[in-house]
Coordinates of C-alpha atoms in Angstrom, one line a residue:
X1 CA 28.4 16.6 152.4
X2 CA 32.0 18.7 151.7
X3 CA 32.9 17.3 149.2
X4 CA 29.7 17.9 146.9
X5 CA 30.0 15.7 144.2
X6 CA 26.8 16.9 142.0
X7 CA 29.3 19.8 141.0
X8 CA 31.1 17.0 139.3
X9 CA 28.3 15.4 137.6
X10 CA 26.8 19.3 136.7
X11 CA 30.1 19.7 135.3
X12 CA 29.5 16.2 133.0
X13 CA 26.5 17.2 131.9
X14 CA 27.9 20.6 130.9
X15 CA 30.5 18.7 129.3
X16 CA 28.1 16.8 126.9
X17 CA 25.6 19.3 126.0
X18 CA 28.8 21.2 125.0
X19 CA 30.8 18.4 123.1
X20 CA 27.5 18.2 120.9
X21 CA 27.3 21.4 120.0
X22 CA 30.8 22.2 119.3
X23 CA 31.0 18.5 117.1
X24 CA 33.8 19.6 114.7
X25 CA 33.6 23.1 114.9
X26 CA 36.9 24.8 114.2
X27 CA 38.8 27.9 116.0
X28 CA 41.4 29.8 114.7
X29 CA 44.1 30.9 118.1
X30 CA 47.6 32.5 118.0
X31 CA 50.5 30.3 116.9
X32 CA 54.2 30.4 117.3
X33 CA 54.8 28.5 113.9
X34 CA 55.8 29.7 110.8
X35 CA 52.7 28.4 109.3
X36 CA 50.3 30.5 111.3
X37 CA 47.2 28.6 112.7
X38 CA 45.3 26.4 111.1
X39 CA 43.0 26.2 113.7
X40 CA 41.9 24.2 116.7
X41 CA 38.7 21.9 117.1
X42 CA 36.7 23.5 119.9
X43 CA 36.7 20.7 121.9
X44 CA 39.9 20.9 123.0
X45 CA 39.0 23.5 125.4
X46 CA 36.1 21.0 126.9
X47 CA 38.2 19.2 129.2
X48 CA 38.6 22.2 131.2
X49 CA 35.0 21.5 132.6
X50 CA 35.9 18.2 134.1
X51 CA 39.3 19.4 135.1
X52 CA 37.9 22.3 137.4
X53 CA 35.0 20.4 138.2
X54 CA 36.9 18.0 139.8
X55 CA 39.3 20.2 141.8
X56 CA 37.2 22.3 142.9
X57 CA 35.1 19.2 144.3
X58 CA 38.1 17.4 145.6
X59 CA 39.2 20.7 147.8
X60 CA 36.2 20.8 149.6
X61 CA 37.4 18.8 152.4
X62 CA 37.3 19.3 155.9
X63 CA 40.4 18.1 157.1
X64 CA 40.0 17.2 161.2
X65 CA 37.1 15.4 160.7
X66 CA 39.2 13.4 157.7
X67 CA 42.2 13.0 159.8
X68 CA 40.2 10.8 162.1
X69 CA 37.9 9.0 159.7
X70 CA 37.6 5.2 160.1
X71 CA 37.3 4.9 156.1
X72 CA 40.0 6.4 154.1
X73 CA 38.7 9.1 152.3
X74 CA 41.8 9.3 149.9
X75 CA 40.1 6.0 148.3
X76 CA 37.0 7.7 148.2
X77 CA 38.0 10.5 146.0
X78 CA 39.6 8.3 143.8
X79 CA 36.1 6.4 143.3
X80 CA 35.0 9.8 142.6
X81 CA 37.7 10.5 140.0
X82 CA 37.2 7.4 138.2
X83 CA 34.2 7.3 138.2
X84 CA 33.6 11.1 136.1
X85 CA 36.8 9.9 134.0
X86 CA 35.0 6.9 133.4
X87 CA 31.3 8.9 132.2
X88 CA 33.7 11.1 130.0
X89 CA 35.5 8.1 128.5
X90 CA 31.9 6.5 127.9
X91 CA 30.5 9.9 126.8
X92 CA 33.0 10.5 124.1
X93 CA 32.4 6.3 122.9
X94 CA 28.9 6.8 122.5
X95 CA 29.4 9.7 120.5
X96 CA 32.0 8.6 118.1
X97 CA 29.8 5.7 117.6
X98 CA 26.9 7.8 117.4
X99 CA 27.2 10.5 115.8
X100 CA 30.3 10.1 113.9
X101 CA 32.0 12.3 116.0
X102 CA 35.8 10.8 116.1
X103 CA 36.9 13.8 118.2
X104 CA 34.8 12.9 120.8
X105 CA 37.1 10.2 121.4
X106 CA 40.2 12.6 121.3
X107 CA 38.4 14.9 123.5
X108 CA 38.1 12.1 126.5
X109 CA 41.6 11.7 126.1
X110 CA 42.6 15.2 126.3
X111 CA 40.4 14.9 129.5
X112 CA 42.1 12.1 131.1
X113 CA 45.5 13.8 129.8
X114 CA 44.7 16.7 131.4
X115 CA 42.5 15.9 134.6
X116 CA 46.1 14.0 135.5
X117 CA 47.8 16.5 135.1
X118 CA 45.9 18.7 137.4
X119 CA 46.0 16.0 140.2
X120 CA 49.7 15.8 139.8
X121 CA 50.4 19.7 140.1
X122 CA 47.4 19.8 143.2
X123 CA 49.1 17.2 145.4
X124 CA 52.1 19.6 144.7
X125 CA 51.2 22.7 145.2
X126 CA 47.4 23.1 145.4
X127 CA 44.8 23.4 143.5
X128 CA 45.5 26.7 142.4
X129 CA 48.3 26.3 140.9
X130 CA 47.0 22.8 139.5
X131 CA 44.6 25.1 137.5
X132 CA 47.0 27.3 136.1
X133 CA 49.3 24.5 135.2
X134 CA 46.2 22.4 133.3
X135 CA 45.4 25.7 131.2
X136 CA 49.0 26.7 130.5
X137 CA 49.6 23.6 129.0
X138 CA 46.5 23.2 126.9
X139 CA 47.1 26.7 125.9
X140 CA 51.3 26.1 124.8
X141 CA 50.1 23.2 123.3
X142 CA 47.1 25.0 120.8
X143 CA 50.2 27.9 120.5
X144 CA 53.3 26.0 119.5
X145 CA 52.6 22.4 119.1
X146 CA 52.3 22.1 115.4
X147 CA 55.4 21.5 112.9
X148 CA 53.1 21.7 110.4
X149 CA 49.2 22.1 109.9
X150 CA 47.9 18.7 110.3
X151 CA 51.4 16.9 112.3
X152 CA 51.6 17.6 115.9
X153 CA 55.4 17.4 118.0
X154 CA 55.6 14.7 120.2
X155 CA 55.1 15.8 122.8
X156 CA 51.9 17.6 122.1
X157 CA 49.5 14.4 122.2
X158 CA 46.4 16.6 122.6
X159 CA 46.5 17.6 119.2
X160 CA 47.1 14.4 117.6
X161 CA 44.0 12.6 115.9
X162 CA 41.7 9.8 117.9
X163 CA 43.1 6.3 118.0
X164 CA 46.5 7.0 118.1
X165 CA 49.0 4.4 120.4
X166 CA 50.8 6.8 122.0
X167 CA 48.5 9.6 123.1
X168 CA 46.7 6.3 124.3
X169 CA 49.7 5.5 126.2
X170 CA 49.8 9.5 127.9
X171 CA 47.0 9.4 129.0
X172 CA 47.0 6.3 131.2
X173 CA 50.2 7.4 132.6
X174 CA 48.8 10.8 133.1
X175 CA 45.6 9.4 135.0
X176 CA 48.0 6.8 137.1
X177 CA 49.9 9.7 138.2
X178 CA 47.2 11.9 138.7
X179 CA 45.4 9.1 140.7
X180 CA 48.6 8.4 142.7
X181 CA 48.6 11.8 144.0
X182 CA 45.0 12.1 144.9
X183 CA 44.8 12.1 148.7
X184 CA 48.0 13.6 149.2
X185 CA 47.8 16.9 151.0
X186 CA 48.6 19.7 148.7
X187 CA 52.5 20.9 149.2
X188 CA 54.0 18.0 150.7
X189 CA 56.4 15.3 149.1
X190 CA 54.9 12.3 147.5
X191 CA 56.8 9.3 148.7
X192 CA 56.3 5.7 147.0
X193 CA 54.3 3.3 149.0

């Protein structure tokens, strides 16, 4: 099989075992804000896991044998994507419920925020460069998306608390775009359908 999906569900696994130990766990990272860093939960790095997991999973393809397929395999590796979005979302429920942890909740989001904004940047220009993109925003948002200790810009919705509307609302647009563009082949123009 190309595609090798048990990467995927290693990656899930890794995920979990990870989101447990890190719980609440607090890391102090370079800021560009007057008021220094007040540090970031650990988990916000998690949703890297998933993120690479994924593309590196959906770039395993063997594209003759998919140009002539009868089933559309485009529809196939957005089963996949749901799918593992779906565990995460389900993985960070059951352990806010749990175990108390709300940023387990948060940390799904950041994952579908992010693993939508990899799929976007891959059907642009590759995975690659999906990658880099996914990191260097996480990374600009831990830097510079505070105004003040505990209130996050606008624009930085993985840093704002679980439960909140609007991050809500970014990350289903995130993971519509990001599934719009799956299937696409990486560099070419996405045209509405």
């Amino acid at each position: 099989m190309a595609r090798r999906p048990w990467i995927v569900a290693a990656g899930l696994g890794l995920y979990a075992v990870l989101l447990l130990l890190v719980r609440e766990n607090v890391l102090r990272v370079p800021s560009l804000t007057v008021f220094g860093s007040p540090g970031v939960k650990a988990m916000n790095f998690l949703p890297l896991i998933v993120c690479v997991c994924l593309l590196h999973c959906l770039e395993r393809r063997l594209a003759p044998a998919e140009a002539t397929a009868v089933r559309r395999v485009r529809n196939a590796d957005r089963l996949l994507v749901t799918v593992a979005l779906g565990t995460v979302v389900l993985i960070g429920t059951v352990f806010h419920l749990a175990f108390a942890m709300p940023s387990a909740t948060a940390c799904a989001r950041n994952t579908l925020i992010l693993t939508g904004i990899a799929l976007a940047a891959r059907a642009w220009r590759g995975a690659a460069l999906a990658a880099v993109v996914t990191v260097g925003w996480l990374l600009l948002t831990l830097a510079c998306g505070l105004r003040t200790p505990a209130d996050p810009y606008p624009w930085a919705v993985l840093l704002e608390p679980a439960g909140r509307p609007e991050a809500a609302l970014a990350a289903l647009l995130a993971l519509a775009a990001g599934l719009y563009a799956v299937g696409h082949p990486p560099g070419r123009r996405l045209a509405l359908r």
